[in-house]
Coordinates of C-alpha atoms and ligand atoms in Angstrom, one line a residue:
M168 CA -61.2 18.0 -44.7
K169 CA -58.9 20.9 -44.1
G170 CA -61.3 23.4 -45.8
A171 CA -64.3 22.9 -43.8
A172 CA -62.3 22.4 -40.7
T173 CA -61.3 26.1 -40.9
Q174 CA -64.7 26.9 -41.6
Q175 CA -65.0 25.2 -37.9
V176 CA -62.3 27.1 -35.7
T177 CA -63.2 30.3 -34.0
I178 CA -60.7 32.1 -32.0
D179 CA -61.6 35.1 -29.6
V180 CA -58.4 37.2 -28.5
R181 CA -58.7 38.6 -25.1
L182 CA -55.6 39.9 -24.1
P183 CA -55.1 43.4 -22.2
P184 CA -53.9 46.4 -24.4
G185 CA -50.2 45.7 -23.8
G186 CA -50.7 41.9 -24.5
P187 CA -49.2 38.8 -22.5
L188 CA -47.1 41.1 -20.5
S189 CA -48.5 44.0 -20.0
G190 CA -48.6 43.4 -16.4
M191 CA -45.0 42.4 -15.8
A192 CA -43.9 45.8 -15.0
A193 CA -45.8 46.4 -11.8
D194 CA -46.0 42.5 -10.6
V195 CA -42.2 42.5 -10.9
R196 CA -42.0 46.2 -8.7
A197 CA -44.1 44.6 -6.6
G198 CA -42.1 41.3 -5.9
L199 CA -39.0 42.9 -5.3
T200 CA -39.3 46.0 -3.3
K201 CA -40.7 43.6 -0.6
P202 CA -38.2 42.1 2.7
F203 CA -38.6 39.1 0.8
K204 CA -38.3 39.3 -2.7
E205 CA -40.4 37.0 -5.4
L206 CA -41.3 36.6 -8.8
K207 CA -44.0 35.3 -10.7
P208 CA -43.5 32.3 -12.2
R209 CA -45.6 32.9 -15.3
Y210 CA -42.4 35.1 -16.7
F211 CA -40.5 31.4 -17.1
Y212 CA -42.1 31.4 -20.2
D213 CA -41.1 32.9 -23.3
E214 CA -39.3 31.0 -26.3
R215 CA -36.5 29.8 -24.4
G216 CA -38.3 29.3 -21.6
S217 CA -40.9 27.3 -22.7
E218 CA -38.1 25.1 -24.6
L219 CA -36.7 24.6 -21.4
F220 CA -39.6 23.3 -20.2
E221 CA -40.1 21.0 -22.6
R222 CA -36.3 19.4 -22.1
I223 CA -37.6 18.9 -18.0
T224 CA -40.5 17.2 -19.0
E225 CA -37.9 14.7 -20.8
L226 CA -35.7 14.7 -18.1
P227 CA -34.9 11.3 -16.4
E228 CA -35.8 13.0 -12.4
Y229 CA -39.1 14.6 -13.8
Y230 CA -41.8 12.2 -13.5
P231 CA -44.7 14.4 -12.9
T232 CA -45.4 14.8 -16.9
R233 CA -44.4 10.9 -17.6
A234 CA -46.6 10.2 -14.9
E235 CA -49.9 12.3 -15.9
R236 CA -49.4 10.8 -19.3
A237 CA -49.7 7.3 -18.0
I238 CA -52.7 8.4 -16.0
L239 CA -54.6 9.5 -19.0
E240 CA -53.6 6.2 -21.4
R241 CA -54.7 4.3 -18.8
S242 CA -58.0 5.8 -17.5
A243 CA -58.7 8.1 -20.3
S244 CA -62.4 6.4 -21.2
E245 CA -63.3 5.6 -17.2
I246 CA -62.6 9.5 -17.2
V247 CA -64.7 10.1 -19.7
A248 CA -67.8 8.1 -18.6
A249 CA -67.2 9.5 -15.2
A250 CA -67.2 13.4 -16.8
G251 CA -70.4 11.9 -17.7
E252 CA -69.6 11.4 -22.2
P253 CA -68.8 15.2 -22.4
A254 CA -69.6 16.7 -25.6
T255 CA -66.8 19.7 -25.3
L256 CA -63.7 19.9 -23.5
I257 CA -62.4 23.1 -22.5
E258 CA -58.6 23.2 -21.8
L259 CA -57.0 25.6 -19.6
G260 CA -53.5 26.5 -20.7
S261 CA -53.8 24.3 -23.9
G262 CA -50.3 24.8 -25.2
S263 CA -49.4 22.4 -27.8
A264 CA -52.1 19.9 -26.3
A265 CA -49.9 17.3 -26.3
K266 CA -51.7 14.8 -24.0
T267 CA -55.0 16.5 -24.7
R268 CA -54.9 14.2 -27.4
V269 CA -55.8 11.2 -25.5
L270 CA -59.1 12.7 -24.2
L271 CA -60.4 13.9 -27.1
D272 CA -59.5 10.2 -28.5
A273 CA -61.4 8.8 -25.9
M274 CA -64.3 11.2 -26.2
A275 CA -64.2 10.6 -29.6
D276 CA -64.8 6.6 -29.2
A277 CA -67.6 7.4 -26.3
G278 CA -69.4 9.2 -28.9
C279 CA -69.7 12.3 -27.3
L280 CA -66.9 14.4 -28.4
E281 CA -68.6 18.0 -30.3
A282 CA -66.2 20.5 -29.8
Y283 CA -62.6 21.8 -28.2
A284 CA -62.3 24.9 -26.3
P285 CA -58.0 25.5 -25.6
V286 CA -57.4 28.5 -23.1
D287 CA -54.2 30.1 -23.5
I288 CA -52.0 32.9 -22.8
S289 CA -50.3 32.5 -26.5
E290 CA -52.1 33.7 -29.6
E291 CA -49.6 31.8 -31.9
I292 CA -49.8 28.2 -30.2
T293 CA -53.8 28.6 -29.6
R294 CA -54.3 29.0 -33.4
E295 CA -51.7 26.5 -34.2
T296 CA -53.3 24.0 -32.1
A297 CA -57.2 24.8 -33.0
D298 CA -56.0 24.8 -36.6
K299 CA -54.6 21.2 -36.3
I300 CA -56.9 19.7 -33.8
A301 CA -60.4 20.6 -36.0
A302 CA -58.4 19.4 -38.7
E303 CA -57.6 15.8 -37.3
Y304 CA -60.7 14.9 -35.4
G305 CA -63.0 17.0 -37.6
I306 CA -64.7 19.1 -34.8
T307 CA -65.8 22.7 -33.8
V308 CA -62.5 24.4 -31.9
H309 CA -63.3 27.5 -30.1
G310 CA -59.9 29.2 -29.2
L311 CA -59.8 31.4 -26.0
V312 CA -56.4 33.7 -26.3
C313 CA -56.2 35.1 -22.6
D314 CA -55.1 35.1 -19.5
F315 CA -57.1 32.3 -17.9
E316 CA -56.5 33.6 -14.4
L317 CA -58.0 36.8 -15.2
D318 CA -60.6 36.2 -18.0
L319 CA -61.9 32.7 -17.1
E320 CA -65.3 33.0 -18.5
S321 CA -68.3 30.4 -19.8
I322 CA -67.2 29.7 -23.9
P323 CA -70.7 30.0 -25.7
L324 CA -70.0 25.8 -26.2
S325 CA -72.6 23.5 -25.9
G326 CA -72.9 20.9 -22.7
P327 CA -72.4 18.9 -21.3
R328 CA -68.4 20.6 -20.8
V329 CA -65.4 18.9 -19.0
I330 CA -63.2 22.0 -18.0
A331 CA -59.8 20.3 -17.5
L332 CA -56.1 21.8 -16.2
L333 CA -53.4 19.2 -16.7
G334 CA -49.9 19.3 -16.1
G335 CA -50.4 20.1 -12.7
T336 CA -50.4 23.9 -13.2
I337 CA -52.1 24.7 -10.0
G338 CA -49.2 23.8 -8.0
N339 CA -48.2 27.2 -9.0
F340 CA -50.7 28.8 -7.3
E341 CA -50.6 30.1 -3.5
P342 CA -53.2 28.9 -1.9
Q343 CA -54.9 32.6 -1.5
Q344 CA -55.0 32.4 -6.0
R345 CA -55.7 29.0 -5.5
A346 CA -59.1 29.2 -3.7
S347 CA -60.3 31.8 -5.9
F348 CA -59.9 30.8 -8.5
L349 CA -61.5 27.6 -7.8
R350 CA -64.5 29.2 -6.9
R351 CA -64.8 30.8 -10.1
V352 CA -64.4 27.8 -11.8
A353 CA -67.1 26.2 -9.8
N354 CA -69.5 29.0 -10.9
L355 CA -68.8 28.5 -14.0
L356 CA -69.7 24.8 -13.7
G357 CA -73.6 24.0 -15.1
P358 CA -75.3 21.0 -12.8
E359 CA -73.8 18.8 -15.5
D360 CA -70.5 20.1 -16.5
H361 CA -66.7 18.7 -14.9
F362 CA -63.6 20.0 -13.7
L363 CA -60.6 17.9 -14.7
L364 CA -57.8 18.4 -12.9
G365 CA -53.8 17.7 -12.7
T366 CA -51.6 17.6 -9.5
D367 CA -48.7 16.1 -8.2
L368 CA -48.5 14.2 -5.1
V369 CA -46.9 14.3 -2.2
K370 CA -43.8 11.7 -2.2
D371 CA -40.6 11.3 -0.3
R372 CA -38.0 14.3 -0.4
E373 CA -35.7 12.7 -2.3
T374 CA -37.7 12.1 -5.7
L375 CA -39.3 15.8 -5.0
E376 CA -36.1 17.3 -4.6
A377 CA -34.5 15.6 -7.3
A378 CA -37.0 16.5 -10.0
Y379 CA -36.5 19.9 -9.4
N380 CA -32.5 19.7 -9.0
D381 CA -31.8 17.5 -12.3
A382 CA -28.3 16.2 -12.8
A383 CA -28.1 18.2 -16.4
G384 CA -29.0 21.3 -14.7
V385 CA -32.0 22.4 -17.1
T386 CA -33.8 23.2 -14.6
A387 CA -31.5 25.7 -13.2
A388 CA -31.1 27.5 -16.4
F389 CA -34.9 27.5 -17.2
N390 CA -34.9 29.0 -13.3
L391 CA -32.3 31.5 -14.3
N392 CA -33.9 31.9 -17.7
V393 CA -36.8 34.5 -15.7
L394 CA -33.9 36.9 -15.3
A395 CA -33.2 37.2 -18.5
V396 CA -37.0 37.6 -19.3
L397 CA -36.6 40.5 -17.0
N398 CA -32.9 41.9 -18.5
R399 CA -35.3 41.8 -22.1
E400 CA -38.6 42.5 -21.3
L401 CA -37.5 45.3 -18.8
G402 CA -34.1 46.8 -18.8
A403 CA -32.5 45.2 -16.1
D404 CA -29.0 44.3 -15.7
F405 CA -29.3 41.1 -14.0
D406 CA -25.8 38.7 -13.9
L407 CA -27.0 35.8 -14.5
D408 CA -23.9 34.2 -13.3
A409 CA -24.1 36.1 -9.7
F410 CA -27.2 33.9 -9.3
E411 CA -27.6 30.4 -8.4
H412 CA -31.0 28.2 -8.3
T413 CA -32.2 26.0 -5.7
A414 CA -35.0 23.9 -4.8
S415 CA -36.0 22.6 -1.5
W416 CA -39.2 20.4 -0.1
D417 CA -41.0 22.5 2.0
D418 CA -42.8 20.1 4.1
E419 CA -45.3 22.2 6.2
N420 CA -46.3 24.2 3.2
L421 CA -46.3 21.1 1.0
W422 CA -44.4 22.9 -1.5
V423 CA -41.2 22.8 -3.5
D424 CA -39.8 26.0 -2.7
I425 CA -37.8 27.1 -6.2
R426 CA -35.7 30.1 -5.7
L427 CA -32.4 32.1 -7.0
R428 CA -29.4 33.0 -4.5
S429 CA -27.7 35.8 -5.1
L430 CA -23.8 35.0 -5.4
A431 CA -23.2 38.2 -4.0
R432 CA -23.8 41.6 -2.9
Q433 CA -25.0 43.0 -5.9
I434 CA -27.5 45.8 -7.3
V435 CA -29.8 45.4 -10.2
N436 CA -30.9 48.1 -12.2
F437 CA -34.0 48.4 -13.8
K438 CA -33.8 50.7 -16.8
Q439 CA -37.6 51.0 -17.9
L440 CA -38.8 50.8 -14.2
D441 CA -36.4 53.7 -13.1
L442 CA -35.8 51.2 -10.1
Q443 CA -32.6 49.5 -8.3
V444 CA -32.8 46.6 -6.3
P445 CA -30.1 45.5 -3.9
F446 CA -29.3 41.7 -3.4
D447 CA -27.4 40.4 -0.3
A448 CA -25.0 37.7 -0.6
G449 CA -27.2 34.9 0.1
E450 CA -30.1 36.7 -0.1
E451 CA -33.0 34.4 -1.5
M452 CA -35.6 35.7 -3.8
R453 CA -38.3 33.0 -4.4
T454 CA -39.5 32.5 -8.3
E455 CA -42.2 29.6 -8.0
I456 CA -43.6 27.2 -5.7
S457 CA -44.5 23.5 -7.0
T458 CA -47.2 22.8 -4.4
K459 CA -47.8 18.9 -3.8
F460 CA -51.6 18.0 -2.8
A461 CA -52.5 14.3 -0.9
R462 CA -56.4 12.9 -2.0
E463 CA -57.8 14.1 1.6
G464 CA -56.2 17.4 1.3
L465 CA -57.3 18.1 -2.2
G466 CA -60.8 17.0 -1.4
G467 CA -61.1 19.5 1.4
I468 CA -59.6 22.5 -1.1
Y469 CA -62.4 21.6 -3.3
H470 CA -65.1 21.4 -0.5
E471 CA -63.8 25.1 0.6
A472 CA -64.1 26.0 -3.5
G473 CA -68.2 24.7 -3.4
L474 CA -66.4 21.4 -5.2
E475 CA -67.0 18.0 -4.6
L476 CA -64.2 15.9 -6.1
A477 CA -66.1 13.1 -7.8
A478 CA -63.3 10.7 -8.4
W479 CA -59.4 10.0 -8.5
W480 CA -57.2 8.6 -10.8
T481 CA -53.4 7.9 -10.6
D482 CA -50.0 6.4 -12.2
P483 CA -49.1 2.7 -11.5
E484 CA -46.7 4.4 -9.2
D485 CA -49.0 6.8 -7.4
L486 CA -46.8 10.0 -8.2
F487 CA -49.7 11.9 -9.4
A488 CA -53.1 12.3 -9.7
L489 CA -56.1 13.0 -12.0
S490 CA -59.2 14.0 -10.1
L491 CA -62.2 15.0 -11.3
A492 CA -64.9 17.4 -9.5
R493 CA -68.4 19.1 -9.6
P494 CA -70.5 21.8 -8.5
G495 CA -70.9 20.9 -4.5
V496 CA -74.0 20.1 -3.3
Ligands
AVJ36 C1 -45.5 23.4 -15.2 C2 -45.9 24.4 -13.2 C3 -46.1 21.5 -13.7 O1 -43.7 23.0 -11.0 O2 -43.5 20.9 -12.0 C4 -40.7 22.4 -13.1 C5 -43.0 23.9 -13.5 N1 -40.7 23.8 -12.6 N2 -39.7 22.4 -13.2 C6 -43.9 22.2 -12.0 C7 -41.5 23.7 -13.0 C8 -39.8 23.5 -12.6 C9 -43.9 22.8 -13.7 N3 -45.4 23.2 -13.7

């Protein structure tokens, strides 16, 4: 089984020549020389950052991961039916594909499962996931190692297909970035294809803020870790003790605004960028937004992107949603 399965695994690597972090220097320079400083959330996820995020998903306050899993467990067969019994699951940001198996199982049960295409920025994890899934399910696995925002393109696997973006990742996208991403997804979809999207839902401030300010301080450590990434990758000299984590619900933009606040007036040097960045005492730098959605709003967002909301599932507590979209008419 293993030998046969290995032959069914193809991995295309389309990373830029400098690897996954090649755009980092330019991004950081642009983000830290603006009046309101910003870092991109993608740089959180080095090895330690990924570990810390795993721990976040197990925190009592952080409900999204559990809620999304509950939806998949409750509704996977309905999702597969509503998606027209797709032959191929393409998963953006697949990582270790922990929740994916629920969908693959439902596709196998429906008798439609032919192929899986994990798309992720980490070559190591994508190879590992691809081999495991191919062996477990005996299906074709065509992995794509790329930045799915830059390199989103059709994978040569037979349809009908469902393209999935789970975990609430889309919440990290700024409105413009989200609109252009969804437009590209719409352009990729054939008439029988579907897009399956995980979105956290708008709810009371208390629940939202608790999810991003956990009592154990794991989210704070996760947020501060991005400074360690900059120290290592760009020769910066951030003192992690000179910043504190903040996260607050912005009820106009409908996002949790996640920042690092400078505890003192200080200057940070970036050896490899020939850059000095001054911070005032109390100055805040945005490191992430985590947008929350409601059904109607998401329907409008889809519509503007040339997509149509086809179906919607939530967990028993209405905390999180999975929605299915198809090309608009
Ligand atoms: C992985 C983007 C879905 O926004 O909830 C968790 C990241 N940041 N706690 C989210 C995150 C702080 C997470 N996503």
